[in-house]
XYZ file of C-alpha atoms in Angstrom:
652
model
C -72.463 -7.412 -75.208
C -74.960 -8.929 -72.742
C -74.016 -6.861 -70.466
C -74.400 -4.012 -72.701
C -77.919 -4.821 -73.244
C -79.056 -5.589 -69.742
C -77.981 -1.692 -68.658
C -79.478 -0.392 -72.032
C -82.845 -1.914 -71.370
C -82.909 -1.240 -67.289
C -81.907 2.368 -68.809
C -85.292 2.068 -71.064
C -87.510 0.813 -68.582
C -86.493 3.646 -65.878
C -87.061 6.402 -68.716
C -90.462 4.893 -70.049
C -91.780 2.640 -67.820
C -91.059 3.657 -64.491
C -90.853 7.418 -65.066
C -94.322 7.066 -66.627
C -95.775 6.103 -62.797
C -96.577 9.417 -60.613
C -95.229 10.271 -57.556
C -97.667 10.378 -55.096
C -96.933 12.925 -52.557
C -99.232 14.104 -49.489
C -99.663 17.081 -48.183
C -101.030 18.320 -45.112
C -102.606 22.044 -45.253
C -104.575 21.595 -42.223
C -101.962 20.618 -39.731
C -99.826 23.948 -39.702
C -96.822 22.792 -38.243
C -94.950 25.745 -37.426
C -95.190 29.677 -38.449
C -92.355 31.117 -41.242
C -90.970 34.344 -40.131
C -91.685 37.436 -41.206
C -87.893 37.786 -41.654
C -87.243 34.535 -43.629
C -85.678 35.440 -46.875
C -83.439 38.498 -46.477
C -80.680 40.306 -48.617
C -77.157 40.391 -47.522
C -75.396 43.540 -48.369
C -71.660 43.963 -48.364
C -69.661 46.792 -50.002
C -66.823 44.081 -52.237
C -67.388 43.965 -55.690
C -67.766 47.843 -55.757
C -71.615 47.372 -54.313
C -71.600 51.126 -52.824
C -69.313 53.754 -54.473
C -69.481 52.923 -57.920
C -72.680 50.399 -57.312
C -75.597 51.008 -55.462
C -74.685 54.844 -54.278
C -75.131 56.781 -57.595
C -72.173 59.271 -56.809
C -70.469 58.893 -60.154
C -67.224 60.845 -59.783
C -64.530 58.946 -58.348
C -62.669 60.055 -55.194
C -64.286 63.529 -55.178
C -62.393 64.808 -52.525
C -58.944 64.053 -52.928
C -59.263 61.287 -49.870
C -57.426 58.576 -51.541
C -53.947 57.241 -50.729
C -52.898 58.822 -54.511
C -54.692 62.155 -54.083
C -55.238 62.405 -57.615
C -56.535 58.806 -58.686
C -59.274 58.971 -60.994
C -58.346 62.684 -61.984
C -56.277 63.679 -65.063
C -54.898 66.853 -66.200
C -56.258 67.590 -70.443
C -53.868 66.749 -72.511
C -54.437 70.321 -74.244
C -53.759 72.369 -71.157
C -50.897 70.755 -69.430
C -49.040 73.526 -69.588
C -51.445 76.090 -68.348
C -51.276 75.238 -64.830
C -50.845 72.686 -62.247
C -52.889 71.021 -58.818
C -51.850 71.087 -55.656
C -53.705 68.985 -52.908
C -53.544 71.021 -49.673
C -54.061 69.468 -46.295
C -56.609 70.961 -43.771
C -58.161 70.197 -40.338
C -61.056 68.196 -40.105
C -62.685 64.554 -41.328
C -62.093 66.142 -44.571
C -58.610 66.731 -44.778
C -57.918 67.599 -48.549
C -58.997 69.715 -51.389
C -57.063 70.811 -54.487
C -55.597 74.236 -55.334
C -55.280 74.876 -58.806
C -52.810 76.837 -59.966
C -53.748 78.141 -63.615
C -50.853 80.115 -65.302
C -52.859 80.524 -68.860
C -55.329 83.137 -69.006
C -56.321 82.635 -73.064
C -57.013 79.037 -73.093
C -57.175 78.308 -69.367
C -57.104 74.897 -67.116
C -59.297 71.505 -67.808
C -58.823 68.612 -65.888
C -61.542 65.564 -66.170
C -62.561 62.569 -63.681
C -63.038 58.607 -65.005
C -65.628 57.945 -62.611
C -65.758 53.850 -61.688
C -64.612 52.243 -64.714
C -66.578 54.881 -67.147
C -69.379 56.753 -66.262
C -72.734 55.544 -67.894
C -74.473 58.502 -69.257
C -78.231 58.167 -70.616
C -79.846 60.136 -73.705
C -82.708 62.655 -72.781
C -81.361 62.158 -68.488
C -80.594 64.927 -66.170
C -77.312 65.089 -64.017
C -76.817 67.039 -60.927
C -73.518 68.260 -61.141
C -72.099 69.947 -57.782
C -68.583 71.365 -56.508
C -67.207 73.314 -53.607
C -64.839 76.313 -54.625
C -63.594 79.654 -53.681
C -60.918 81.538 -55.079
C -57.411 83.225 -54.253
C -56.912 86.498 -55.988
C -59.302 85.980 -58.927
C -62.621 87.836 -58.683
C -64.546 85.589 -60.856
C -64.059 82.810 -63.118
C -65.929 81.017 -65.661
C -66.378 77.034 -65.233
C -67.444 74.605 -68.034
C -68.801 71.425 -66.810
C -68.475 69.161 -69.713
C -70.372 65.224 -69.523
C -68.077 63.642 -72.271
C -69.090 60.108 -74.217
C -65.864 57.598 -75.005
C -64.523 59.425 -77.726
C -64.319 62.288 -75.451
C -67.059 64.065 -77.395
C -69.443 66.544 -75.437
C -72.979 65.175 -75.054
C -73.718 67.181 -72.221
C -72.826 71.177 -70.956
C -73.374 73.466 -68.366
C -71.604 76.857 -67.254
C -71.597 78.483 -63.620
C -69.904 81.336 -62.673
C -67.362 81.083 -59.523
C -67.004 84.175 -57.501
C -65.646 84.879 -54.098
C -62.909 83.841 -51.134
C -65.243 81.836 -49.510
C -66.218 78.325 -49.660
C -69.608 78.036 -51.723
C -71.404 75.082 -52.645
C -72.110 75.854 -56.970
C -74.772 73.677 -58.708
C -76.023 72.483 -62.452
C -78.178 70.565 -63.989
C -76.513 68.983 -66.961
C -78.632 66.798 -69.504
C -77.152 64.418 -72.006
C -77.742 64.027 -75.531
C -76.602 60.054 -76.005
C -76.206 57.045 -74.078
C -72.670 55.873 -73.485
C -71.760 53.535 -70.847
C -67.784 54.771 -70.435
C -67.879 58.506 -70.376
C -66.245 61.136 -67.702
C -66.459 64.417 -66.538
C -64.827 67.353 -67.922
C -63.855 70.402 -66.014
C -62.310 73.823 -67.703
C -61.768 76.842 -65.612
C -61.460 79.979 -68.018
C -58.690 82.249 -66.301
C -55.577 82.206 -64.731
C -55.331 82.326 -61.260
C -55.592 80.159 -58.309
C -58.741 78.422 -57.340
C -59.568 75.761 -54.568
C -62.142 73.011 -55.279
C -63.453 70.393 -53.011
C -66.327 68.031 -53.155
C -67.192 67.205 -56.594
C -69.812 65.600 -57.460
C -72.377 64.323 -60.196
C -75.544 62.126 -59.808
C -78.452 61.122 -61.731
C -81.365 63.273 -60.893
C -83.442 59.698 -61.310
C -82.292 58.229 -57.844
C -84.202 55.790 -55.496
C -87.145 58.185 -54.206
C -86.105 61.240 -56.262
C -83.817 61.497 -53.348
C -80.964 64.132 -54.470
C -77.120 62.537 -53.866
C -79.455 59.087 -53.364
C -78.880 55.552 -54.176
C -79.259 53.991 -57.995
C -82.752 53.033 -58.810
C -82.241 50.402 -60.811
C -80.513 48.486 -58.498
C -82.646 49.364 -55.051
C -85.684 48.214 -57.064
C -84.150 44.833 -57.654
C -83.802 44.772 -54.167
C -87.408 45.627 -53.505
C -88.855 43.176 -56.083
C -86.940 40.882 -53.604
C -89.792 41.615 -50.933
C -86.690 40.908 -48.142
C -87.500 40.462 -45.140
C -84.413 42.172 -43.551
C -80.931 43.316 -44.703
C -77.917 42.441 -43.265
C -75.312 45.597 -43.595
C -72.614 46.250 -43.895
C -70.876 43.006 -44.445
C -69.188 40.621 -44.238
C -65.359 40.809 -43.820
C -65.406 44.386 -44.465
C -66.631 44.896 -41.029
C -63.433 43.067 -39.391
C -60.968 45.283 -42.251
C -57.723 43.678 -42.721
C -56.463 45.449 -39.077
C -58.462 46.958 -36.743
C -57.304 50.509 -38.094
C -59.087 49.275 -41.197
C -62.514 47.752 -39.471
C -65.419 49.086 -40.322
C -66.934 52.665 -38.277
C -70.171 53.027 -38.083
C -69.683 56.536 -36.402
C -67.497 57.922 -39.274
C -70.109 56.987 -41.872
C -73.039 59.272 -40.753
C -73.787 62.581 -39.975
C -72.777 65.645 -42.813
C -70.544 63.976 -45.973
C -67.972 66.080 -45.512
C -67.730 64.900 -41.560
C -67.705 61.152 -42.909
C -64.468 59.882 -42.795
C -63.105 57.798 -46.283
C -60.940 54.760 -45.902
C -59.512 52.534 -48.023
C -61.475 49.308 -49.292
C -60.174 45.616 -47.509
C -61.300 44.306 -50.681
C -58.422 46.599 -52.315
C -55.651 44.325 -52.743
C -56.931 41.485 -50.904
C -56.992 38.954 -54.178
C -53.919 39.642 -56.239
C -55.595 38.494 -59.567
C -58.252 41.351 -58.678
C -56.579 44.130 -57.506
C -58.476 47.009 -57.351
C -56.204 49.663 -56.532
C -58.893 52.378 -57.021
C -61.131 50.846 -53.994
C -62.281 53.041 -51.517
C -65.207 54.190 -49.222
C -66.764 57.814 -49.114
C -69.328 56.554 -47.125
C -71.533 58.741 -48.708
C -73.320 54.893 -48.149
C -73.280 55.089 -44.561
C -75.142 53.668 -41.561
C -78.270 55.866 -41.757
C -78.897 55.630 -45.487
C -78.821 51.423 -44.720
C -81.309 52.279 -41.947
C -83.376 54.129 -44.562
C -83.192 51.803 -47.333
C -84.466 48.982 -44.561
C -87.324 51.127 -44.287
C -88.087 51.621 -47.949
C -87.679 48.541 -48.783
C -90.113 47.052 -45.710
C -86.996 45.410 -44.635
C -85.885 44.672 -41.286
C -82.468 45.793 -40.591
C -79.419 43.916 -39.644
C -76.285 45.808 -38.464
C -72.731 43.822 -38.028
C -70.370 45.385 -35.585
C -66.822 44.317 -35.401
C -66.436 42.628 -31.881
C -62.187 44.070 -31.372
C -60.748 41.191 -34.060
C -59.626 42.402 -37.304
C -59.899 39.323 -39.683
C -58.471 35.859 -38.906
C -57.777 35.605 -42.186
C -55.911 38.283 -42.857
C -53.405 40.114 -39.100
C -55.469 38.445 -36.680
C -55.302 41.810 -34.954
C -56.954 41.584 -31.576
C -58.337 43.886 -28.958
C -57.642 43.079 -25.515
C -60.366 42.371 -22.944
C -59.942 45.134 -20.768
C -59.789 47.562 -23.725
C -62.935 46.326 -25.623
C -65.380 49.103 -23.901
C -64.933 51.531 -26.835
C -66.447 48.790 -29.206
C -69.451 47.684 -26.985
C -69.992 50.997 -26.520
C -70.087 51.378 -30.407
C -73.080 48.873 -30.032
C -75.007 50.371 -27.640
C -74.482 53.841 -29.438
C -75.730 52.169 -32.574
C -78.868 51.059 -31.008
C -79.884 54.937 -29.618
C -78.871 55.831 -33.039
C -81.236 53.583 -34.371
C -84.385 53.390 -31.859
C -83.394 56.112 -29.580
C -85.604 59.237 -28.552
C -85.110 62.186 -30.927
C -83.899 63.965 -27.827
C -81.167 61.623 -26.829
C -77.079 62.263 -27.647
C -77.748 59.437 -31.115
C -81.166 59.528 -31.847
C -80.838 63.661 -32.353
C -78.378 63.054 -35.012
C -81.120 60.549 -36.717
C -83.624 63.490 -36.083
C -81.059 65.996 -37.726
C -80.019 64.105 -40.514
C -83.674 63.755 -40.993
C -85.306 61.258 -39.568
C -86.916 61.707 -35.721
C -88.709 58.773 -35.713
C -87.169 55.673 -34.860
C -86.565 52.940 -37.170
C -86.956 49.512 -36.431
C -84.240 47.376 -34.851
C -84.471 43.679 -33.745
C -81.303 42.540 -34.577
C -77.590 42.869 -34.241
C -74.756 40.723 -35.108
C -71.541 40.567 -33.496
C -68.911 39.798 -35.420
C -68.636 38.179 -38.820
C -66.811 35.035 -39.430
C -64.591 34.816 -36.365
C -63.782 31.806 -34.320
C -62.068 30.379 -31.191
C -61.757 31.021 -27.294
C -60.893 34.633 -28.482
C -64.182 35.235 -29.797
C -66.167 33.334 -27.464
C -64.743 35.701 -24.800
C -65.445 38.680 -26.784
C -69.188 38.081 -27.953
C -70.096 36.821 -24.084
C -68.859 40.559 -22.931
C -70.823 41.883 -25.773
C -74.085 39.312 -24.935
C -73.904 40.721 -21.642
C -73.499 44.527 -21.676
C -76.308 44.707 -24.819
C -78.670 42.070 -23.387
C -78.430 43.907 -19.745
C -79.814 47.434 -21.309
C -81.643 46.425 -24.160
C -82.842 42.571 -23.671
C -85.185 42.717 -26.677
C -82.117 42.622 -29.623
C -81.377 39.340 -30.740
C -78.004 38.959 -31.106
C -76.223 37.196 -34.158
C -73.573 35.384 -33.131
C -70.417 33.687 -35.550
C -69.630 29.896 -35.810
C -66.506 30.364 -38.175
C -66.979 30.636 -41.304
C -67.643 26.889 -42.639
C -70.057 24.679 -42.040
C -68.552 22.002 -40.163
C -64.885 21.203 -39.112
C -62.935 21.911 -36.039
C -63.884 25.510 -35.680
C -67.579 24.768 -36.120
C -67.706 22.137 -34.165
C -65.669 24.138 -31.133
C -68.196 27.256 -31.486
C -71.361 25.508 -31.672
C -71.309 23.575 -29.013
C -70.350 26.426 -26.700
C -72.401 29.055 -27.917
C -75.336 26.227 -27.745
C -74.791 26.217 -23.949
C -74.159 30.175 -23.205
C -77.780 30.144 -24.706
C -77.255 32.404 -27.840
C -79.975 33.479 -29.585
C -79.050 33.408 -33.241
C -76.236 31.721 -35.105
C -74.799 32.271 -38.218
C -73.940 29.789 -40.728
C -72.267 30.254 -44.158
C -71.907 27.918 -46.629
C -69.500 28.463 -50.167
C -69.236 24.930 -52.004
C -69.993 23.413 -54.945
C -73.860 22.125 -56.115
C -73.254 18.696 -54.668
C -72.857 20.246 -51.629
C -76.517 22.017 -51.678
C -77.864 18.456 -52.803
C -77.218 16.741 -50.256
C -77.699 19.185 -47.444
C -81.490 19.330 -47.934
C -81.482 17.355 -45.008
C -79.269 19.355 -42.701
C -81.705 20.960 -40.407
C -83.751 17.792 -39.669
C -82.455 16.701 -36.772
C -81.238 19.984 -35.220
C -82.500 20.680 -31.583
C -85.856 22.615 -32.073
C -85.069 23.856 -28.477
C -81.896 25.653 -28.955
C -80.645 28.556 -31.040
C -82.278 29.726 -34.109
C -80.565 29.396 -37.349
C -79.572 32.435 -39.505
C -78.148 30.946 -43.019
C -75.939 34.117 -43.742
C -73.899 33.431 -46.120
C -74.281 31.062 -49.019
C -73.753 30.234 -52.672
C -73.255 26.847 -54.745
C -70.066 27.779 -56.761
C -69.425 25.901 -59.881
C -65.888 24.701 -60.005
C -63.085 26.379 -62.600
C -65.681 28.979 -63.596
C -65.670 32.760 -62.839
C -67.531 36.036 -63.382
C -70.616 35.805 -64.257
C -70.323 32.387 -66.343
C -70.724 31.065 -62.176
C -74.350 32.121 -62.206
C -75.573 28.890 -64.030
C -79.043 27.667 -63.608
C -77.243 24.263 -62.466
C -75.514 26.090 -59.573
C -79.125 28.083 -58.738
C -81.049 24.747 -58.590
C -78.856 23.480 -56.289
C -79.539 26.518 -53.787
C -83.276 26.156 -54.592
C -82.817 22.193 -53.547
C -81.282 23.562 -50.770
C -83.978 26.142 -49.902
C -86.693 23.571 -49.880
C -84.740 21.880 -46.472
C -84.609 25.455 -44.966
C -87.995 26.242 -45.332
C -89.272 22.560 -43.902
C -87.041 23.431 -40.888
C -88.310 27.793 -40.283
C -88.921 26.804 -37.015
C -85.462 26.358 -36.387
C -83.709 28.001 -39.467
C -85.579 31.733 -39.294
C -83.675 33.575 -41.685
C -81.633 33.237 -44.722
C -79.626 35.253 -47.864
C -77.722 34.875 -50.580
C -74.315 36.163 -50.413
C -72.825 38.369 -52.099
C -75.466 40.592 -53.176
C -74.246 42.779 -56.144
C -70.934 42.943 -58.616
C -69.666 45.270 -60.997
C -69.075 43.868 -64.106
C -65.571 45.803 -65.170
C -64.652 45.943 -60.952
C -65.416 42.591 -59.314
C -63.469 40.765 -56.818
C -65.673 37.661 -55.952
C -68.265 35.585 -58.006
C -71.243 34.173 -57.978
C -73.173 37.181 -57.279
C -76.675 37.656 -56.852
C -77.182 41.026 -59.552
C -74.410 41.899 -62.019
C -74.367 45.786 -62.907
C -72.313 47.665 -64.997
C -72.108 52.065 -64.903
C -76.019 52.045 -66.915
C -77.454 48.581 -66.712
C -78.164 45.221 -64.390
C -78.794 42.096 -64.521
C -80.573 39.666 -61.837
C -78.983 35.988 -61.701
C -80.955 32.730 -61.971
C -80.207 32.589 -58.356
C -81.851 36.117 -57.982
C -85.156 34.334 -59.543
C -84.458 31.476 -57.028
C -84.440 33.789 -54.394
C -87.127 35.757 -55.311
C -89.312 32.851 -55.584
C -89.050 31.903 -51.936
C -88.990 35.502 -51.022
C -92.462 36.257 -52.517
C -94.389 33.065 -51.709
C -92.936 32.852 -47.861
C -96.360 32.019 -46.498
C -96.944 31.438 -42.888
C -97.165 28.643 -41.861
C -95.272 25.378 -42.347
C -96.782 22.202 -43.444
C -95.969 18.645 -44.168
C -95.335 17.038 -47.494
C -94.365 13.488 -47.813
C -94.040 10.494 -50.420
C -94.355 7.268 -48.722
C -94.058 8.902 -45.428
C -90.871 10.928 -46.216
C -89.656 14.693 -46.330
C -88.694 14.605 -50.413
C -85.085 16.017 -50.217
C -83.314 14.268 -52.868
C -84.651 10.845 -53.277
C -85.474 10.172 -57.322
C -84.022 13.757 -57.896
C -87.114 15.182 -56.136
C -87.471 17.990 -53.347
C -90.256 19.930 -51.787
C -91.317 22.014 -49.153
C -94.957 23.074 -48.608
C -96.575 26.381 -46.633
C -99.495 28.024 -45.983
C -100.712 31.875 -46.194
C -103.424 32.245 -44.149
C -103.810 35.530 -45.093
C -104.325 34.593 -49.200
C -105.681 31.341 -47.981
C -102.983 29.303 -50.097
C -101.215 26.473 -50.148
C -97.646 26.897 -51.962
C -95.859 23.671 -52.976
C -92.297 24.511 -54.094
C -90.608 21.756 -55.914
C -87.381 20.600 -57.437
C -86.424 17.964 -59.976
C -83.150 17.664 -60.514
C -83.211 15.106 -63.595
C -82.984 15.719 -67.179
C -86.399 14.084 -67.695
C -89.538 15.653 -66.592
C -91.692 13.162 -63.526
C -94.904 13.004 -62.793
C -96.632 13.848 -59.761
C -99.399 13.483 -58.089
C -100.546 15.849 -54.843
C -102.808 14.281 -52.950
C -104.126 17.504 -50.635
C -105.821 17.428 -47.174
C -107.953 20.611 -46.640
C -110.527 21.858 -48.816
C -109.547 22.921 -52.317
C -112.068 24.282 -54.746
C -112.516 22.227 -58.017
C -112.467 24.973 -59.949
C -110.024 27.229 -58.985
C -107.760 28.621 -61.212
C -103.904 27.191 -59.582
C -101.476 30.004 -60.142
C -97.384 29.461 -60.183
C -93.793 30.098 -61.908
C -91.179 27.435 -63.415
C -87.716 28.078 -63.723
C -86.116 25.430 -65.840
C -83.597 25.746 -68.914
C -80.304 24.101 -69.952
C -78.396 23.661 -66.703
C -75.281 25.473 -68.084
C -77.173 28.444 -69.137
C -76.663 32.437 -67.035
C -78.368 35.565 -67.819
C -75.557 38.037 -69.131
C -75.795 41.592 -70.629
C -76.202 40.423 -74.134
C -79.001 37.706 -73.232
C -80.124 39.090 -69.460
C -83.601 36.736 -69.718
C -81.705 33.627 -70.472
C -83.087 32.234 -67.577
C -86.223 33.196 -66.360
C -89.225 32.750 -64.535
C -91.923 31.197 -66.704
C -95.748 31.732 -65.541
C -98.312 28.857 -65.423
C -102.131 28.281 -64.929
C -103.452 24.820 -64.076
C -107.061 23.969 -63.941
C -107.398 22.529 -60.037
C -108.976 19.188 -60.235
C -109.961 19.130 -56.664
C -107.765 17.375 -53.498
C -105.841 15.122 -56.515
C -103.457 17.755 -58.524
C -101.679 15.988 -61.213
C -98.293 17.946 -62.640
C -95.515 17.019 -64.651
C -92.365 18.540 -63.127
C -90.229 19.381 -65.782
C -86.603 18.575 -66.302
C -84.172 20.442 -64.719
C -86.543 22.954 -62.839
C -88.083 24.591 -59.909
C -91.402 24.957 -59.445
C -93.876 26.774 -57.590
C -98.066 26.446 -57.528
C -100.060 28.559 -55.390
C -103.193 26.587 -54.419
C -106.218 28.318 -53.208
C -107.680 26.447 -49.941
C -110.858 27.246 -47.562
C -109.501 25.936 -44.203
């Protein structure tokens, strides 16, 4: 009982008596200690999850042109009309090597057949749909099609007619608005006679893309992306860029140019988790290298292109490329880079200028490889290093050290990549919170002479949890602890993102994601806000901030980092308390800070087990806050369980 009663009343004094003392914490915002990249905070974009077809690219019809291994998946034959007629997928020559032949025997009722889209198709009252189909016929000289947008109970909320004529392939159009919102509808075709008649290409889109742009990219989801205010985007992935083989790797020459010349391929994230299959997974590429390029651009991104560097994933064949056979693939690097920043007149850069673009975008970056490791890589990234740094020595290269954070195949890469001189490497980290506790310190010591950092890949993943019940604020407040070490070290760590990016609700394969999304709606993550908190206040310029002398990364629950924006003339404290109490603080500011300036700033803070779904999507939130400034001495009460940052306006 004694004992009882001496841990009960050290218990009280900590909670009353000792929490009720500030910290006292100094910063510096007149010794700027380093500048923050432009590129800092970034986005990392990988098609798993259904990000592109069925996600970010707004093509709702699924496999449109009979590409898939099961020509006719997503596509069913009405029930009513059966019996009226039959399809026929026909081979032909060229990237686009199917379309369907229907074969319609009934001339009084004739032939329907309808399309699922990805898991339903989310149709919106009062919105416009641009419906589109190639077609020709075989004997018929004209036939009536119905283009029917169809809500879950198979009811018509949307109609449009077009009249087919001719043996010659012809691109047909509507405009089809709907009359209710339903998130699992399809698409409904019925040609009137009988006859035979070839259709290819199918297609449906919101009119209300990104830009207005027609066959474009969802808005919904882009502008989450832009509210990010990223400073690049790293495309395309990710494992998908290694594919299960080689024969399954990622193209980047097969995903631009006309969409019918794009070449579809299955998914690596089709099968690749049993208790996820996702049998329906492909690629049209109708997402393809130059729409990443442009979506950089209008998002004021810089771009970040991963080539595969001739190794399939370890993880999966191992599949290698041998030396003296890798020229195809550094070729595919340099091609990239014309593609990208070439002349308009050169062999790549004329296909940018033809598929619309003759001014070059920016490229500063390239990554080779994703996550692979050993003397086999090594080998492979110093013949890429060489051949891309010899004719264009101004790309940074990203280069892999495995994918974990320490162990034996970190700790054989980095050392060796350290010494060839590399410019960039990539570190990912997937673990639980305790993990992004602690490592608030990792970048402390690192050599501020070698390599820059790029934090690729990471996520604080709650354990026996899944879905969307992953994106807790507990598991975001980890990452923002973690943030706070990153940005004290942006002289050595110079970019970072949040991986991955974006999940469909009914289609997902991995979790925690950054946005959840279903066929109308989405919803940003508490470690979206985290992000976007760091992304919108990156400042310029690092600067000190220290309690009794010391970085705050973790000691009494408590961490910080501190920056400067010379160009708002602010000082932005970011701070972290990871207790379920609130504790006082006290800034104690060099530099000149008006006495009666309004101080501006957010708090995210909530029950740690809390996540923004569909049904509550602002369960966690950003909250904003105004404190009276008080001069160089800025008392605040960090909350419990939050992250906080106050935007400080300074003269010097």
């Amino acid at each position: 009982m004694k004992r009882l009663l001496t841990v009960l009343l050290a218990s009280f004094l900590y909670y009353v008596g000792i929490a009720q003392t500030p910290h006292l914490v100094q910063v510096d915002a007149t010794a700027k200690s380093f500048d923050i990249s432009p590129n800092m905070w970034g986005i990392f974009f990988e098609d798993i999850n259904f990000a592109a077809d069925g996600g970010i690219y707004a093509e709702m019809v699924k496999n449109r042109s009979f590409q898939f291994n099961e020509p006719l998946m997503g596509w069913d034959i009405d029930e009513k009309n059966n019996r009226n007629g039959i399809i026929l997928i026909m081979n032909q020559a060229g990237a686009n090597s199917r379309y369907a032949q229907l074969r319609i025997s009934n001339d009084s009722s004739g032939f329907a057949f309808s399309n699922e889209g990805f898991r339903g198709m989310g149709f919106k009252e009062g919105q416009s749909y641009q419906f589109s189909i190639d077609a020709r016929l075989k004997e018929l000289k004209a036939t009536d099609l119905t283009v029917c947008l169809l809500d879950s109970n198979k009811k018509t909320i949307g109609k449009a007619s077009i009249k087919i004529e001719g043996n010659q392939w012809k691109t047909y159009t509507a405009t089809i608005k709907s009359s209710a919102t339903n998130p699992k509808g399809s698409l409904l075709l019925h040609f009137s006679k009988a006859g035979n008649v070839d259709v290819d290409m199918i297609s449906l889109f919101p009119t209300d893309t990104w830009k207005n742009r027609p066959g474009g990219l969802r808005r919904d989801l882009v502008q989450l992306l832009a509210n990010l205010k990223p400073g690049f985007i790293r495309f395309p992935g990710g494992c998908i860029v290694e594919g299960r083989d080689l024969s399954n790797r990622y193209q980047w020459k097969q995903t631009v140019g006309a969409l019918r010349d794009r070449v579809p391929q299955i998914n690596r994230w089709n099968t690749e988790f049993k208790y996820r299959d996702a049998p329906d997974y492909f690629q049209s590429y109708g997402l393809g290298f130059y729409e990443y390029f442009l979506l950089a651009e209008d998002i004021g991104a810089s771009p970040l292109p991963i080539l595969n560097c001739g190794m399939a994933c370890q993880f999966n064949t191992a599949e290698l490329v041998q030396i003296d056979d890798l020229q195809p693939y550094i070729q595919d690097a340099l091609d990239l880079i014309e593609f990208a920043k070439g002349d308009a007149k050169s062999k790549w850069g004329s296909l940018r200028a033809q598929m619309g673009h003759p001014a070059p975008f920016e490229l500063k970056f390239m990554g080779v490889g994703n996550e692979q490791w050993g003397e086999q890589y090594l080998e492979r990234y110093t013949v890429f290093a060489d051949a891309i740094h010899k004719k264009y020595p101004e790309i940074q290269l990203v280069s892999s050290v495995g994918p974990f954070s320490g162990g034996d195949l970190f700790n054989y890469l980095n050392p060796r990549l350290r010494k060839l001189g590399a410019d960039i490497l990539d570190e990912h980290y997937y673990a639980p919170p305790s993990f992004f506790f602690r490592s608030a310190s990792r970048y402390d010591n690192y050599d501020r002479n070698g390599p820059k950092i790029f934090a690729g890949e990471y996520a604080s993943h709650i354990p026996n949890t899944d879905g969307m019940a992953r994106s807790t604020w507990f598991a975001a407040m980890s990452e923002a602890a973690f943030m706070t070490g990153l940005e004290r070290n942006a002289d050595v760590v110079r970019m970072a993102s949040y991986a991955p990016l974006l999940a469909h609700a009914d289609a997902w394969q991995w979790s925690p994601d950054l946005i959840w999304f279903n066929s109308l709606w989405s919803i940003p993550t508490a470690n979206y806000f985290v992000q976007q908190m760091y992304s919108t206040n990156r400042g310029t310029h690092g600067v000190k901030i220290l309690e009794n002398n010391q970085p705050l990364a973790g000691k009494d629950s408590l961490y910080a980092s501190a920056v400067v924006d010379t160009a708002s003339k602010e000082l932005i404290i970011k701070i972290v308390n990871t207790l379920p109490k609130a504790q006082p603080i006290q800034f104690m500011i060099k530099g000149t800070v008006s006495a009666k300036a309004l101080i501006k700033g957010q708090v995210l803070k909530n029950n740690i087990d809390l996540y923004n779904t569909f049904a509550k999507p602002t369960a966690v939130t950003p909250e904003q806050i105004i404190i009276n400034s008080k001069g160089n001495s800025l008392p605040y009460e960090c909350p419990p369980y939050s992250f906080t940052v106050l935007k400080i306006p300074i003269d010097n």
